Amino acid sequence: MTDLVVVPTPVISPPYDEVIVRYQGPWITVETLTHNGRNDRIQRPAEDAVPLFWRFMIEKFGIHPSPSGAPPDEELAGTAG
């Protein structure tokens, strides 16, 4: 099992909020662990992983995917003219 842990940048000393994605065969679990205890967890079929991940990123950190789906740094490089 492999976990993905996402924290806001710049990374500060703990405590900090984090979003954790876990694959537990055929399920994906996405959870938020917060320093104030307002934790949240959702488990869905693995094929829902990407939309569920972005839902948490938008709701918890205010981070949105780029319009093209490219990583944000590549998105910015593509618009430089």
mmCIF file of N, CA and C in Angstrom, residues 5-76:
data_model
loop_
_atom_site.group_PDB
_atom_site.id
_atom_site.type_symbol
_atom_site.label_atom_id
_atom_site.label_comp_id
_atom_site.label_asym_id
_atom_site.label_seq_id
_atom_site.Cartn_x
_atom_site.Cartn_y
_atom_site.Cartn_z
ATOM 1 N N VAL A 5 0.667 11.979 0.668
ATOM 2 C CA VAL A 5 0.380 12.982 1.683
ATOM 3 C C VAL A 5 0.658 14.349 1.079
ATOM 4 N N VAL A 6 -0.332 15.251 1.158
ATOM 5 C CA VAL A 6 -0.221 16.594 0.590
ATOM 6 C C VAL A 6 -0.375 17.601 1.725
ATOM 7 N N VAL A 7 0.569 18.544 1.792
ATOM 8 C CA VAL A 7 0.510 19.626 2.775
ATOM 9 C C VAL A 7 0.693 20.943 2.040
ATOM 10 N N PRO A 8 0.201 22.043 2.608
ATOM 11 C CA PRO A 8 0.381 23.342 1.952
ATOM 12 C C PRO A 8 1.845 23.767 1.946
ATOM 13 N N THR A 9 2.202 24.608 0.998
ATOM 14 C CA THR A 9 3.553 25.168 0.964
ATOM 15 C C THR A 9 3.468 26.649 1.243
ATOM 16 N N PRO A 10 4.477 27.248 1.812
ATOM 17 C CA PRO A 10 5.690 26.589 2.287
ATOM 18 C C PRO A 10 5.377 25.697 3.482
ATOM 19 N N VAL A 11 6.087 24.578 3.555
ATOM 20 C CA VAL A 11 5.862 23.625 4.640
ATOM 21 C C VAL A 11 6.400 24.233 5.928
ATOM 22 N N ILE A 12 5.537 24.262 6.914
ATOM 23 C CA ILE A 12 5.890 24.827 8.215
ATOM 24 C C ILE A 12 6.119 23.697 9.207
ATOM 25 N N SER A 13 6.574 24.031 10.364
ATOM 26 C CA SER A 13 6.704 23.025 11.415
ATOM 27 C C SER A 13 5.320 22.571 11.842
ATOM 28 N N PRO A 14 5.166 21.303 12.194
ATOM 29 C CA PRO A 14 3.855 20.808 12.634
ATOM 30 C C PRO A 14 3.354 21.608 13.820
ATOM 31 N N PRO A 15 2.087 21.756 14.040
ATOM 32 C CA PRO A 15 1.028 21.048 13.321
ATOM 33 C C PRO A 15 0.647 21.759 12.028
ATOM 34 N N TYR A 16 0.237 20.989 11.034
ATOM 35 C CA TYR A 16 -0.261 21.537 9.779
ATOM 36 C C TYR A 16 -1.360 20.613 9.258
ATOM 37 N N ASP A 17 -2.187 21.161 8.394
ATOM 38 C CA ASP A 17 -3.248 20.370 7.791
ATOM 39 C C ASP A 17 -2.656 19.544 6.665
ATOM 40 N N GLU A 18 -3.216 18.349 6.478
ATOM 41 C CA GLU A 18 -2.742 17.494 5.401
ATOM 42 C C GLU A 18 -3.889 16.705 4.806
ATOM 43 N N VAL A 19 -3.762 16.400 3.530
ATOM 44 C CA VAL A 19 -4.691 15.516 2.839
ATOM 45 C C VAL A 19 -3.919 14.246 2.529
ATOM 46 N N ILE A 20 -4.512 13.108 2.863
ATOM 47 C CA ILE A 20 -3.868 11.817 2.658
ATOM 48 C C ILE A 20 -4.745 10.984 1.733
ATOM 49 N N VAL A 21 -4.110 10.394 0.717
ATOM 50 C CA VAL A 21 -4.797 9.504 -0.220
ATOM 51 C C VAL A 21 -4.227 8.106 -0.010
ATOM 52 N N ARG A 22 -5.120 7.141 0.232
ATOM 53 C CA ARG A 22 -4.704 5.754 0.450
ATOM 54 C C ARG A 22 -5.454 4.834 -0.506
ATOM 55 N N TYR A 23 -4.716 3.939 -1.124
ATOM 56 C CA TYR A 23 -5.334 2.907 -1.964
ATOM 57 C C TYR A 23 -5.373 1.616 -1.163
ATOM 58 N N GLN A 24 -6.592 1.109 -1.013
ATOM 59 C CA GLN A 24 -6.772 -0.124 -0.246
ATOM 60 C C GLN A 24 -7.643 -1.047 -1.072
ATOM 61 N N GLY A 25 -7.100 -1.568 -2.053
ATOM 62 C CA GLY A 25 -7.606 -2.387 -3.095
ATOM 63 C C GLY A 25 -8.893 -2.695 -3.296
ATOM 64 N N PRO A 26 -10.042 -2.557 -3.748
ATOM 65 C CA PRO A 26 -10.438 -1.700 -4.885
ATOM 66 C C PRO A 26 -10.881 -0.304 -4.449
ATOM 67 N N TRP A 27 -10.570 0.081 -3.232
ATOM 68 C CA TRP A 27 -11.068 1.355 -2.687
ATOM 69 C C TRP A 27 -9.958 2.392 -2.571
ATOM 70 N N ILE A 28 -10.371 3.647 -2.637
ATOM 71 C CA ILE A 28 -9.476 4.777 -2.382
ATOM 72 C C ILE A 28 -10.064 5.533 -1.196
ATOM 73 N N THR A 29 -9.226 5.907 -0.271
ATOM 74 C CA THR A 29 -9.665 6.711 0.873
ATOM 75 C C THR A 29 -8.921 8.035 0.812
ATOM 76 N N VAL A 30 -9.672 9.124 0.867
ATOM 77 C CA VAL A 30 -9.078 10.460 0.921
ATOM 78 C C VAL A 30 -9.535 11.068 2.237
ATOM 79 N N GLU A 31 -8.568 11.549 3.016
ATOM 80 C CA GLU A 31 -8.920 12.135 4.305
ATOM 81 C C GLU A 31 -8.109 13.390 4.571
ATOM 82 N N THR A 32 -8.702 14.255 5.351
ATOM 83 C CA THR A 32 -8.025 15.454 5.807
ATOM 84 C C THR A 32 -7.779 15.314 7.297
ATOM 85 N N LEU A 33 -6.546 15.559 7.702
ATOM 86 C CA LEU A 33 -6.196 15.628 9.119
ATOM 87 C C LEU A 33 -5.810 17.064 9.397
ATOM 88 N N THR A 34 -6.505 17.674 10.337
ATOM 89 C CA THR A 34 -6.281 19.086 10.617
ATOM 90 C C THR A 34 -5.757 19.277 12.023
ATOM 91 N N HIS A 35 -5.069 20.378 12.224
ATOM 92 C CA HIS A 35 -4.520 20.670 13.551
ATOM 93 C C HIS A 35 -5.612 21.030 14.544
ATOM 94 N N ASN A 36 -6.802 21.397 14.055
ATOM 95 C CA ASN A 36 -7.883 21.759 14.978
ATOM 96 C C ASN A 36 -8.910 20.641 15.155
ATOM 97 N N GLY A 37 -8.637 19.451 14.570
ATOM 98 C CA GLY A 37 -9.512 18.303 14.790
ATOM 99 C C GLY A 37 -10.704 18.198 13.862
ATOM 100 N N ARG A 38 -10.809 19.064 12.875
ATOM 101 C CA ARG A 38 -11.938 18.998 11.934
ATOM 102 C C ARG A 38 -11.590 18.054 10.781
ATOM 103 N N ASN A 39 -11.350 16.815 11.117
ATOM 104 C CA ASN A 39 -10.934 15.810 10.149
ATOM 105 C C ASN A 39 -12.116 15.365 9.297
ATOM 106 N N ASP A 40 -11.803 14.871 8.106
ATOM 107 C CA ASP A 40 -12.827 14.449 7.157
ATOM 108 C C ASP A 40 -12.279 13.243 6.411
ATOM 109 N N ARG A 41 -13.145 12.276 6.094
ATOM 110 C CA ARG A 41 -12.703 11.076 5.384
ATOM 111 C C ARG A 41 -13.812 10.588 4.458
ATOM 112 N N ILE A 42 -13.426 10.233 3.244
ATOM 113 C CA ILE A 42 -14.370 9.667 2.273
ATOM 114 C C ILE A 42 -13.699 8.470 1.617
ATOM 115 N N GLN A 43 -14.462 7.382 1.475
ATOM 116 C CA GLN A 43 -13.954 6.199 0.782
ATOM 117 C C GLN A 43 -14.854 5.929 -0.421
ATOM 118 N N ARG A 44 -14.224 5.690 -1.576
ATOM 119 C CA ARG A 44 -14.943 5.470 -2.830
ATOM 120 C C ARG A 44 -14.192 4.413 -3.635
ATOM 121 N N PRO A 45 -14.830 3.899 -4.699
ATOM 122 C CA PRO A 45 -14.111 3.000 -5.608
ATOM 123 C C PRO A 45 -12.895 3.709 -6.204
ATOM 124 N N ALA A 46 -11.840 2.950 -6.491
ATOM 125 C CA ALA A 46 -10.579 3.528 -6.958
ATOM 126 C C ALA A 46 -10.735 4.386 -8.202
ATOM 127 N N GLU A 47 -11.692 4.077 -9.078
ATOM 128 C CA GLU A 47 -11.846 4.890 -10.293
ATOM 129 C C GLU A 47 -12.295 6.318 -9.995
ATOM 130 N N ASP A 48 -12.733 6.593 -8.777
ATOM 131 C CA ASP A 48 -13.128 7.949 -8.369
ATOM 132 C C ASP A 48 -11.980 8.728 -7.737
ATOM 133 N N ALA A 49 -10.760 8.191 -7.753
ATOM 134 C CA ALA A 49 -9.636 8.785 -7.019
ATOM 135 C C ALA A 49 -9.317 10.210 -7.449
ATOM 136 N N VAL A 50 -9.192 10.463 -8.740
ATOM 137 C CA VAL A 50 -8.774 11.798 -9.187
ATOM 138 C C VAL A 50 -9.831 12.851 -8.880
ATOM 139 N N PRO A 51 -11.108 12.636 -9.234
ATOM 140 C CA PRO A 51 -12.104 13.655 -8.859
ATOM 141 C C PRO A 51 -12.202 13.872 -7.350
ATOM 142 N N LEU A 52 -12.082 12.800 -6.587
ATOM 143 C CA LEU A 52 -12.160 12.930 -5.131
ATOM 144 C C LEU A 52 -10.957 13.696 -4.586
ATOM 145 N N PHE A 53 -9.764 13.408 -5.118
ATOM 146 C CA PHE A 53 -8.576 14.146 -4.718
ATOM 147 C C PHE A 53 -8.771 15.632 -4.975
ATOM 148 N N TRP A 54 -9.218 16.019 -6.172
ATOM 149 C CA TRP A 54 -9.377 17.447 -6.488
ATOM 150 C C TRP A 54 -10.491 18.087 -5.666
ATOM 151 N N ARG A 55 -11.511 17.323 -5.339
ATOM 152 C CA ARG A 55 -12.555 17.857 -4.457
ATOM 153 C C ARG A 55 -11.958 18.277 -3.120
ATOM 154 N N PHE A 56 -11.114 17.433 -2.548
ATOM 155 C CA PHE A 56 -10.476 17.764 -1.279
ATOM 156 C C PHE A 56 -9.502 18.923 -1.433
ATOM 157 N N MET A 57 -8.732 18.958 -2.518
ATOM 158 C CA MET A 57 -7.787 20.059 -2.722
ATOM 159 C C MET A 57 -8.517 21.398 -2.820
ATOM 160 N N ILE A 58 -9.637 21.417 -3.533
ATOM 161 C CA ILE A 58 -10.419 22.648 -3.684
ATOM 162 C C ILE A 58 -11.050 23.048 -2.356
ATOM 163 N N GLU A 59 -11.713 22.094 -1.687
ATOM 164 C CA GLU A 59 -12.432 22.411 -0.452
ATOM 165 C C GLU A 59 -11.504 22.720 0.722
ATOM 166 N N LYS A 60 -10.407 21.996 0.835
ATOM 167 C CA LYS A 60 -9.563 22.111 2.028
ATOM 168 C C LYS A 60 -8.439 23.131 1.883
ATOM 169 N N PHE A 61 -7.847 23.243 0.671
ATOM 170 C CA PHE A 61 -6.701 24.134 0.479
ATOM 171 C C PHE A 61 -6.980 25.260 -0.508
ATOM 172 N N GLY A 62 -8.114 25.211 -1.215
ATOM 173 C CA GLY A 62 -8.396 26.237 -2.217
ATOM 174 C C GLY A 62 -7.521 26.110 -3.451
ATOM 175 N N ILE A 63 -6.991 24.916 -3.712
ATOM 176 C CA ILE A 63 -6.134 24.668 -4.871
ATOM 177 C C ILE A 63 -6.975 24.022 -5.955
ATOM 178 N N HIS A 64 -6.960 24.610 -7.144
ATOM 179 C CA HIS A 64 -7.742 24.109 -8.269
ATOM 180 C C HIS A 64 -6.821 23.501 -9.323
ATOM 181 N N PRO A 65 -7.308 22.490 -10.046
ATOM 182 C CA PRO A 65 -6.496 21.951 -11.139
ATOM 183 C C PRO A 65 -6.372 22.982 -12.246
ATOM 184 N N SER A 66 -5.317 22.872 -13.039
ATOM 185 C CA SER A 66 -5.139 23.808 -14.148
ATOM 186 C C SER A 66 -6.166 23.496 -15.236
ATOM 187 N N PRO A 67 -6.538 24.477 -16.056
ATOM 188 C CA PRO A 67 -7.549 24.252 -17.097
ATOM 189 C C PRO A 67 -7.193 23.130 -18.074
ATOM 190 N N SER A 68 -5.907 22.973 -18.386
ATOM 191 C CA SER A 68 -5.520 21.950 -19.354
ATOM 192 C C SER A 68 -5.271 20.598 -18.704
ATOM 193 N N GLY A 69 -5.196 20.558 -17.396
ATOM 194 C CA GLY A 69 -4.861 19.328 -16.700
ATOM 195 C C GLY A 69 -3.365 19.154 -16.512
ATOM 196 N N ALA A 70 -2.564 20.070 -17.074
ATOM 197 C CA ALA A 70 -1.111 20.014 -16.912
ATOM 198 C C ALA A 70 -0.740 20.478 -15.513
ATOM 199 N N PRO A 71 0.433 20.069 -15.032
ATOM 200 C CA PRO A 71 0.883 20.606 -13.745
ATOM 201 C C PRO A 71 0.925 22.128 -13.805
ATOM 202 N N PRO A 72 0.650 22.807 -12.682
ATOM 203 C CA PRO A 72 0.572 24.275 -12.700
ATOM 204 C C PRO A 72 1.792 24.971 -13.283
ATOM 205 N N ASP A 73 3.009 24.463 -13.023
ATOM 206 C CA ASP A 73 4.188 25.136 -13.574
ATOM 207 C C ASP A 73 4.249 25.002 -15.100
ATOM 208 N N GLU A 74 3.790 23.874 -15.634
ATOM 209 C CA GLU A 74 3.750 23.697 -17.092
ATOM 210 C C GLU A 74 2.639 24.553 -17.693
ATOM 211 N N GLU A 75 1.534 24.691 -16.975
ATOM 212 C CA GLU A 75 0.422 25.529 -17.441
ATOM 213 C C GLU A 75 0.884 26.975 -17.586
ATOM 214 N N LEU A 76 1.609 27.467 -16.575
ATOM 215 C CA LEU A 76 2.114 28.843 -16.624
ATOM 216 C C LEU A 76 3.132 29.025 -17.747
#
